[in-house]
Amino acid sequence: IAGITQAPTSQILAAGRRMTLRCTQDMRHNAMYWYRQDLGLGLRLIHYSNTAGTTGKGEVPDGYSVSRANTDDFPLTLASAVPSQTSVYFCASSGGQGAFHEQFFGPGTRLTVL
Amino acid sequence: QQQVKQSPQSLIVQKGGISIINCAYENTAFDYFPWYQQFPGKGPALLIAIRPDVSEKKEGRFTISFNKSAKQFSLHIMDSQPGDSATYFCAAATGNQFYFGTGTSLTVIP
């Protein structure tokens, strides 16, 4: 049972390049989330999706886009990376929409933008 | 602006002692208050959560105390063990919007 997988594990990227972080879950969860974790700031929600075909903005959505073509996959795209997007990115999923449902987190992707 | 304020930033406790981490929030729309535990190199994992209609929830050695009028909630870890050494995050949520505290690094000394 894999749960949530994220790829790549880590990446160094030149500023201005496009990058897609991949997230796949095998729990058939409806809701999925993307967070970034920065020292001293905790985790901040970037985007979320309640079900396949729908997405919503979190606390810090600027510079990021997501899509939810099916239940299992929820990729996060940086169209033109900037150094301030250097962070650890976590994908999460939950069996229900919104609060009251436990979120399961992936192992994270460490992204460095130079 | 930090929606959820967490303290202390770090905490050192002797084995067998009580670890206490505090969080405060302002938005009265929050209706779900989870605590997460994170080990180095891993993603956060849900530890325990509470809704605002109860003042306390206990699961094993972990207890959440919730004070709705003060808009504060805290995590108590009883009989702290070295294996509890990790970073702890509180969060507050409403709908799909989750806001996390800045984290507390807990070290339990044998």
PDB file of C-alpha atoms in Angstrom:
ATOM      1  CA  ILE A   1       0.000   0.000   0.000  1.00  0.00           C
ATOM      2  CA  ALA A   2       1.745   3.144  -1.194  1.00  0.00           C
ATOM      3  CA  GLY A   3      -0.675   5.794   0.044  1.00  0.00           C
ATOM      4  CA  ILE A   4       0.582   9.016  -1.483  1.00  0.00           C
ATOM      5  CA  THR A   5       3.630   9.205  -3.698  1.00  0.00           C
ATOM      6  CA  GLN A   6       5.353  12.385  -4.801  1.00  0.00           C
ATOM      7  CA  ALA A   7       7.949  12.896  -7.494  1.00  0.00           C
ATOM      8  CA  PRO A   8      10.624  13.997  -7.729  1.00  0.00           C
ATOM      9  CA  THR A   9      12.046  13.643  -4.222  1.00  0.00           C
ATOM     10  CA  SER A  10      14.168  16.713  -4.777  1.00  0.00           C
ATOM     11  CA  GLN A  11      14.950  19.064  -7.630  1.00  0.00           C
ATOM     12  CA  ILE A  12      17.246  21.985  -8.339  1.00  0.00           C
ATOM     13  CA  LEU A  13      15.759  24.315 -10.908  1.00  0.00           C
ATOM     14  CA  ALA A  14      16.944  27.428 -12.684  1.00  0.00           C
ATOM     15  CA  ALA A  15      14.767  30.499 -12.276  1.00  0.00           C
ATOM     16  CA  GLY A  16      12.355  30.961 -15.140  1.00  0.00           C
ATOM     17  CA  ARG A  17      12.014  27.255 -15.869  1.00  0.00           C
ATOM     18  CA  ARG A  18       8.737  25.387 -15.810  1.00  0.00           C
ATOM     19  CA  MET A  19       8.355  22.570 -13.306  1.00  0.00           C
ATOM     20  CA  THR A  20       5.609  20.081 -12.503  1.00  0.00           C
ATOM     21  CA  LEU A  21       5.530  18.294  -9.187  1.00  0.00           C
ATOM     22  CA  ARG A  22       3.664  15.021  -9.336  1.00  0.00           C
ATOM     23  CA  CYS A  23       1.331  13.576  -6.730  1.00  0.00           C
ATOM     24  CA  THR A  24      -0.517  10.271  -6.910  1.00  0.00           C
ATOM     25  CA  GLN A  25      -2.689   8.593  -4.312  1.00  0.00           C
ATOM     26  CA  ASP A  26      -4.098   5.075  -4.323  1.00  0.00           C
ATOM     27  CA  MET A  27      -6.644   5.488  -1.533  1.00  0.00           C
ATOM     28  CA  ARG A  28      -9.441   6.684  -3.839  1.00  0.00           C
ATOM     29  CA  HIS A  29      -9.706   9.847  -1.773  1.00  0.00           C
ATOM     30  CA  ASN A  30     -11.912  12.589  -3.163  1.00  0.00           C
ATOM     31  CA  ALA A  31     -10.026  15.585  -1.805  1.00  0.00           C
ATOM     32  CA  MET A  32      -6.397  16.490  -2.475  1.00  0.00           C
ATOM     33  CA  TYR A  33      -4.213  19.377  -1.348  1.00  0.00           C
ATOM     34  CA  TRP A  34      -0.867  21.008  -2.033  1.00  0.00           C
ATOM     35  CA  TYR A  35       1.103  22.723   0.730  1.00  0.00           C
ATOM     36  CA  ARG A  36       4.480  24.364   0.940  1.00  0.00           C
ATOM     37  CA  GLN A  37       6.527  24.195   4.111  1.00  0.00           C
ATOM     38  CA  ASP A  38       8.992  26.926   4.970  1.00  0.00           C
ATOM     39  CA  LEU A  39      11.045  27.269   8.133  1.00  0.00           C
ATOM     40  CA  GLY A  40       9.365  29.626  10.548  1.00  0.00           C
ATOM     41  CA  LEU A  41       6.143  29.732   8.537  1.00  0.00           C
ATOM     42  CA  GLY A  42       4.771  26.225   8.954  1.00  0.00           C
ATOM     43  CA  LEU A  43       2.682  24.732   6.172  1.00  0.00           C
ATOM     44  CA  ARG A  44       0.668  26.930   3.866  1.00  0.00           C
ATOM     45  CA  LEU A  45      -2.078  25.722   1.566  1.00  0.00           C
ATOM     46  CA  ILE A  46      -1.457  26.443  -2.119  1.00  0.00           C
ATOM     47  CA  HIS A  47      -4.380  24.782  -3.916  1.00  0.00           C
ATOM     48  CA  TYR A  48      -6.902  22.077  -3.221  1.00  0.00           C
ATOM     49  CA  SER A  49      -9.357  19.892  -5.110  1.00  0.00           C
ATOM     50  CA  ASN A  50     -12.593  18.482  -3.708  1.00  0.00           C
ATOM     51  CA  THR A  51     -13.174  16.017  -6.529  1.00  0.00           C
ATOM     52  CA  ALA A  52     -11.855  15.248  -9.974  1.00  0.00           C
ATOM     53  CA  GLY A  53     -12.511  18.177 -12.279  1.00  0.00           C
ATOM     54  CA  THR A  54     -12.629  20.841  -9.552  1.00  0.00           C
ATOM     55  CA  THR A  55      -9.895  22.943  -7.959  1.00  0.00           C
ATOM     56  CA  GLY A  56      -9.723  25.837  -5.520  1.00  0.00           C
ATOM     57  CA  LYS A  57      -7.223  28.380  -4.233  1.00  0.00           C
ATOM     58  CA  GLY A  58      -5.596  28.207  -0.855  1.00  0.00           C
ATOM     59  CA  GLU A  59      -3.661  30.779   1.131  1.00  0.00           C
ATOM     60  CA  VAL A  60      -0.705  31.202  -1.277  1.00  0.00           C
ATOM     61  CA  PRO A  61      -1.827  30.289  -4.835  1.00  0.00           C
ATOM     62  CA  ASP A  62       0.099  32.893  -6.861  1.00  0.00           C
ATOM     63  CA  GLY A  63       2.677  31.411  -9.234  1.00  0.00           C
ATOM     64  CA  TYR A  64       1.185  27.928  -9.034  1.00  0.00           C
ATOM     65  CA  SER A  65      -1.451  26.034 -10.988  1.00  0.00           C
ATOM     66  CA  VAL A  66      -3.053  22.641 -10.516  1.00  0.00           C
ATOM     67  CA  SER A  67      -5.280  20.251 -12.416  1.00  0.00           C
ATOM     68  CA  ARG A  68      -7.355  17.276 -11.375  1.00  0.00           C
ATOM     69  CA  ALA A  69      -8.111  15.175 -14.435  1.00  0.00           C
ATOM     70  CA  ASN A  70      -8.809  12.038 -12.393  1.00  0.00           C
ATOM     71  CA  THR A  71      -9.188  10.922  -8.790  1.00  0.00           C
ATOM     72  CA  ASP A  72      -5.644   9.691  -8.285  1.00  0.00           C
ATOM     73  CA  ASP A  73      -3.422  12.455  -9.677  1.00  0.00           C
ATOM     74  CA  PHE A  74      -3.008  16.072  -8.621  1.00  0.00           C
ATOM     75  CA  PRO A  75       0.014  17.728 -10.284  1.00  0.00           C
ATOM     76  CA  LEU A  76       1.304  21.123  -9.207  1.00  0.00           C
ATOM     77  CA  THR A  77       2.892  23.316 -11.890  1.00  0.00           C
ATOM     78  CA  LEU A  78       5.223  26.270 -11.517  1.00  0.00           C
ATOM     79  CA  ALA A  79       4.977  28.024 -14.876  1.00  0.00           C
ATOM     80  CA  SER A  80       8.075  30.170 -14.381  1.00  0.00           C
ATOM     81  CA  ALA A  81       9.915  29.346 -11.174  1.00  0.00           C
ATOM     82  CA  VAL A  82      11.308  32.098  -8.930  1.00  0.00           C
ATOM     83  CA  PRO A  83      13.755  31.770  -6.004  1.00  0.00           C
ATOM     84  CA  SER A  84      10.978  32.526  -3.483  1.00  0.00           C
ATOM     85  CA  GLN A  85       9.380  29.232  -4.510  1.00  0.00           C
ATOM     86  CA  THR A  86      12.279  27.346  -2.950  1.00  0.00           C
ATOM     87  CA  SER A  87      10.516  25.178  -0.388  1.00  0.00           C
ATOM     88  CA  VAL A  88       9.445  21.686   0.579  1.00  0.00           C
ATOM     89  CA  TYR A  89       6.166  20.802  -1.100  1.00  0.00           C
ATOM     90  CA  PHE A  90       3.722  18.343   0.410  1.00  0.00           C
ATOM     91  CA  CYS A  91       0.738  16.760  -1.281  1.00  0.00           C
ATOM     92  CA  ALA A  92      -2.099  15.468   0.897  1.00  0.00           C
ATOM     93  CA  SER A  93      -5.402  13.707   0.407  1.00  0.00           C
ATOM     94  CA  SER A  94      -8.498  13.057   2.481  1.00  0.00           C
ATOM     95  CA  GLY A  95     -11.515  10.853   2.121  1.00  0.00           C
ATOM     96  CA  GLY A  96     -13.969  13.726   2.407  1.00  0.00           C
ATOM     97  CA  GLN A  97     -14.244  17.354   1.441  1.00  0.00           C
ATOM     98  CA  GLY A  98     -13.141  20.088   3.797  1.00  0.00           C
ATOM     99  CA  ALA A  99     -12.444  19.950   7.505  1.00  0.00           C
ATOM    100  CA  PHE A 100     -13.276  17.011   9.802  1.00  0.00           C
ATOM    101  CA  HIS A 101     -11.523  14.577   7.475  1.00  0.00           C
ATOM    102  CA  GLU A 102      -8.033  13.320   8.215  1.00  0.00           C
ATOM    103  CA  GLN A 103      -5.448  14.453   5.701  1.00  0.00           C
ATOM    104  CA  PHE A 104      -2.754  11.979   4.714  1.00  0.00           C
ATOM    105  CA  PHE A 105       0.486  13.572   3.596  1.00  0.00           C
ATOM    106  CA  GLY A 106       3.030  12.419   1.059  1.00  0.00           C
ATOM    107  CA  PRO A 107       6.791  12.353   1.723  1.00  0.00           C
ATOM    108  CA  GLY A 108       7.399  15.754   0.148  1.00  0.00           C
ATOM    109  CA  THR A 109       9.434  17.256  -2.692  1.00  0.00           C
ATOM    110  CA  ARG A 110      12.343  19.517  -1.848  1.00  0.00           C
ATOM    111  CA  LEU A 111      12.592  22.198  -4.544  1.00  0.00           C
ATOM    112  CA  THR A 112      15.431  24.662  -4.880  1.00  0.00           C
ATOM    113  CA  VAL A 113      15.117  27.495  -7.395  1.00  0.00           C
ATOM    114  CA  LEU A 114      18.385  29.240  -8.232  1.00  0.00           C
TER     115      LEU A 114
ATOM    116  CA  GLN B   1      -0.593  37.591   8.808  1.00  0.00           C
ATOM    117  CA  GLN B   2      -0.357  34.348  10.723  1.00  0.00           C
ATOM    118  CA  GLN B   3      -3.854  32.969  11.218  1.00  0.00           C
ATOM    119  CA  VAL B   4      -2.698  30.552  13.916  1.00  0.00           C
ATOM    120  CA  LYS B   5      -0.027  31.519  16.440  1.00  0.00           C
ATOM    121  CA  GLN B   6       1.919  28.687  18.044  1.00  0.00           C
ATOM    122  CA  SER B   7       4.302  28.660  20.988  1.00  0.00           C
ATOM    123  CA  PRO B   8       6.889  27.799  22.070  1.00  0.00           C
ATOM    124  CA  GLN B   9       9.118  27.469  19.025  1.00  0.00           C
ATOM    125  CA  SER B  10      11.139  24.782  20.773  1.00  0.00           C
ATOM    126  CA  LEU B  11      10.713  22.713  23.902  1.00  0.00           C
ATOM    127  CA  ILE B  12      12.989  20.413  25.858  1.00  0.00           C
ATOM    128  CA  VAL B  13      11.395  18.013  28.314  1.00  0.00           C
ATOM    129  CA  GLN B  14      12.746  15.235  30.501  1.00  0.00           C
ATOM    130  CA  LYS B  15      11.502  11.711  29.879  1.00  0.00           C
ATOM    131  CA  GLY B  16       8.311  11.177  31.851  1.00  0.00           C
ATOM    132  CA  GLY B  17       7.495  14.875  31.959  1.00  0.00           C
ATOM    133  CA  ILE B  18       4.572  16.774  30.464  1.00  0.00           C
ATOM    134  CA  SER B  19       5.003  18.629  27.166  1.00  0.00           C
ATOM    135  CA  ILE B  20       2.627  21.531  26.551  1.00  0.00           C
ATOM    136  CA  ILE B  21       2.266  23.388  23.260  1.00  0.00           C
ATOM    137  CA  ASN B  22      -0.094  26.309  22.854  1.00  0.00           C
ATOM    138  CA  CYS B  23      -1.946  27.787  19.902  1.00  0.00           C
ATOM    139  CA  ALA B  24      -4.205  30.774  19.439  1.00  0.00           C
ATOM    140  CA  TYR B  25      -6.438  31.900  16.594  1.00  0.00           C
ATOM    141  CA  GLU B  26      -8.664  34.852  15.724  1.00  0.00           C
ATOM    142  CA  ASN B  27     -11.081  33.646  13.063  1.00  0.00           C
ATOM    143  CA  THR B  28     -14.231  32.390  14.779  1.00  0.00           C
ATOM    144  CA  ALA B  29     -15.239  30.587  11.577  1.00  0.00           C
ATOM    145  CA  PHE B  30     -12.674  27.865  12.276  1.00  0.00           C
ATOM    146  CA  ASP B  31     -14.457  24.658  13.208  1.00  0.00           C
ATOM    147  CA  TYR B  32     -11.771  22.003  13.229  1.00  0.00           C
ATOM    148  CA  PHE B  33      -8.499  22.026  15.156  1.00  0.00           C
ATOM    149  CA  PRO B  34      -6.029  19.223  14.385  1.00  0.00           C
ATOM    150  CA  TRP B  35      -2.533  18.599  15.674  1.00  0.00           C
ATOM    151  CA  TYR B  36       0.114  17.048  13.463  1.00  0.00           C
ATOM    152  CA  GLN B  37       3.377  15.317  14.283  1.00  0.00           C
ATOM    153  CA  GLN B  38       6.280  15.471  11.847  1.00  0.00           C
ATOM    154  CA  PHE B  39       9.553  13.571  11.956  1.00  0.00           C
ATOM    155  CA  PRO B  40      12.587  14.773   9.967  1.00  0.00           C
ATOM    156  CA  GLY B  41      12.312  13.975   6.279  1.00  0.00           C
ATOM    157  CA  LYS B  42       8.698  12.862   6.571  1.00  0.00           C
ATOM    158  CA  GLY B  43       5.337  14.400   5.895  1.00  0.00           C
ATOM    159  CA  PRO B  44       3.121  15.497   8.793  1.00  0.00           C
ATOM    160  CA  ALA B  45       0.802  12.905  10.313  1.00  0.00           C
ATOM    161  CA  LEU B  46      -2.427  13.596  12.155  1.00  0.00           C
ATOM    162  CA  LEU B  47      -2.027  13.087  15.888  1.00  0.00           C
ATOM    163  CA  ILE B  48      -5.327  14.200  17.364  1.00  0.00           C
ATOM    164  CA  ALA B  49      -8.080  16.675  16.476  1.00  0.00           C
ATOM    165  CA  ILE B  50     -10.952  18.470  18.164  1.00  0.00           C
ATOM    166  CA  ARG B  51     -14.085  20.348  17.193  1.00  0.00           C
ATOM    167  CA  PRO B  52     -15.128  23.512  19.065  1.00  0.00           C
ATOM    168  CA  ASP B  53     -18.171  21.920  20.686  1.00  0.00           C
ATOM    169  CA  VAL B  54     -15.994  20.071  23.226  1.00  0.00           C
ATOM    170  CA  SER B  55     -13.423  21.441  25.647  1.00  0.00           C
ATOM    171  CA  GLU B  56     -11.119  18.451  25.851  1.00  0.00           C
ATOM    172  CA  LYS B  57     -10.215  15.356  23.903  1.00  0.00           C
ATOM    173  CA  LYS B  58      -7.869  12.639  25.043  1.00  0.00           C
ATOM    174  CA  GLU B  59      -6.244   9.864  23.069  1.00  0.00           C
ATOM    175  CA  GLY B  60      -3.725   7.837  25.019  1.00  0.00           C
ATOM    176  CA  ARG B  61      -0.991  10.160  26.272  1.00  0.00           C
ATOM    177  CA  PHE B  62      -2.151  13.034  24.061  1.00  0.00           C
ATOM    178  CA  THR B  63      -4.795  15.547  25.151  1.00  0.00           C
ATOM    179  CA  ILE B  64      -6.167  18.632  23.430  1.00  0.00           C
ATOM    180  CA  SER B  65      -7.588  21.348  25.671  1.00  0.00           C
ATOM    181  CA  PHE B  66      -9.825  23.836  23.873  1.00  0.00           C
ATOM    182  CA  ASN B  67     -10.973  27.224  25.176  1.00  0.00           C
ATOM    183  CA  LYS B  68     -13.488  28.653  22.723  1.00  0.00           C
ATOM    184  CA  SER B  69     -13.998  31.964  24.513  1.00  0.00           C
ATOM    185  CA  ALA B  70     -10.253  32.632  24.637  1.00  0.00           C
ATOM    186  CA  LYS B  71      -9.737  31.259  21.123  1.00  0.00           C
ATOM    187  CA  GLN B  72      -6.907  29.084  22.356  1.00  0.00           C
ATOM    188  CA  PHE B  73      -6.108  25.403  22.266  1.00  0.00           C
ATOM    189  CA  SER B  74      -3.227  23.355  23.498  1.00  0.00           C
ATOM    190  CA  LEU B  75      -1.635  19.942  23.182  1.00  0.00           C
ATOM    191  CA  HIS B  76      -0.527  18.098  26.301  1.00  0.00           C
ATOM    192  CA  ILE B  77       1.751  15.095  25.997  1.00  0.00           C
ATOM    193  CA  MET B  78       1.790  13.134  29.224  1.00  0.00           C
ATOM    194  CA  ASP B  79       4.694  10.865  30.207  1.00  0.00           C
ATOM    195  CA  SER B  80       6.767  12.229  27.337  1.00  0.00           C
ATOM    196  CA  GLN B  81       9.089   9.708  25.702  1.00  0.00           C
ATOM    197  CA  PRO B  82      12.218  10.127  23.562  1.00  0.00           C
ATOM    198  CA  GLY B  83      10.205   8.726  20.643  1.00  0.00           C
ATOM    199  CA  ASP B  84       7.932  11.781  20.915  1.00  0.00           C
ATOM    200  CA  SER B  85      10.836  13.974  19.795  1.00  0.00           C
ATOM    201  CA  ALA B  86       9.481  15.598  16.630  1.00  0.00           C
ATOM    202  CA  THR B  87       8.007  18.820  15.320  1.00  0.00           C
ATOM    203  CA  TYR B  88       4.386  19.461  16.233  1.00  0.00           C
ATOM    204  CA  PHE B  89       2.029  21.678  14.283  1.00  0.00           C
ATOM    205  CA  CYS B  90      -1.362  22.926  15.316  1.00  0.00           C
ATOM    206  CA  ALA B  91      -3.857  23.906  12.662  1.00  0.00           C
ATOM    207  CA  ALA B  92      -7.264  25.484  12.331  1.00  0.00           C
ATOM    208  CA  ALA B  93      -9.614  24.838   9.479  1.00  0.00           C
ATOM    209  CA  THR B  94     -12.935  25.728   7.976  1.00  0.00           C
ATOM    210  CA  GLY B  95     -14.164  24.208   4.744  1.00  0.00           C
ATOM    211  CA  ASN B  96     -11.122  23.413   2.640  1.00  0.00           C
ATOM    212  CA  GLN B  97      -9.003  26.157   4.170  1.00  0.00           C
ATOM    213  CA  PHE B  98      -6.400  24.834   6.594  1.00  0.00           C
ATOM    214  CA  TYR B  99      -4.072  27.205   8.450  1.00  0.00           C
ATOM    215  CA  PHE B 100      -1.063  25.837  10.293  1.00  0.00           C
ATOM    216  CA  GLY B 101       0.978  27.191  13.171  1.00  0.00           C
ATOM    217  CA  THR B 102       4.705  27.680  12.730  1.00  0.00           C
ATOM    218  CA  GLY B 103       5.621  24.484  14.570  1.00  0.00           C
ATOM    219  CA  THR B 104       7.219  23.437  17.856  1.00  0.00           C
ATOM    220  CA  SER B 105      10.355  21.346  17.917  1.00  0.00           C
ATOM    221  CA  LEU B 106      10.068  18.972  20.881  1.00  0.00           C
ATOM    222  CA  THR B 107      13.082  17.181  22.297  1.00  0.00           C
ATOM    223  CA  VAL B 108      12.559  14.616  25.032  1.00  0.00           C
ATOM    224  CA  ILE B 109      15.728  13.894  26.967  1.00  0.00           C
ATOM    225  CA  PRO B 110      16.169  10.317  28.230  1.00  0.00           C
TER     226      PRO B 110
END
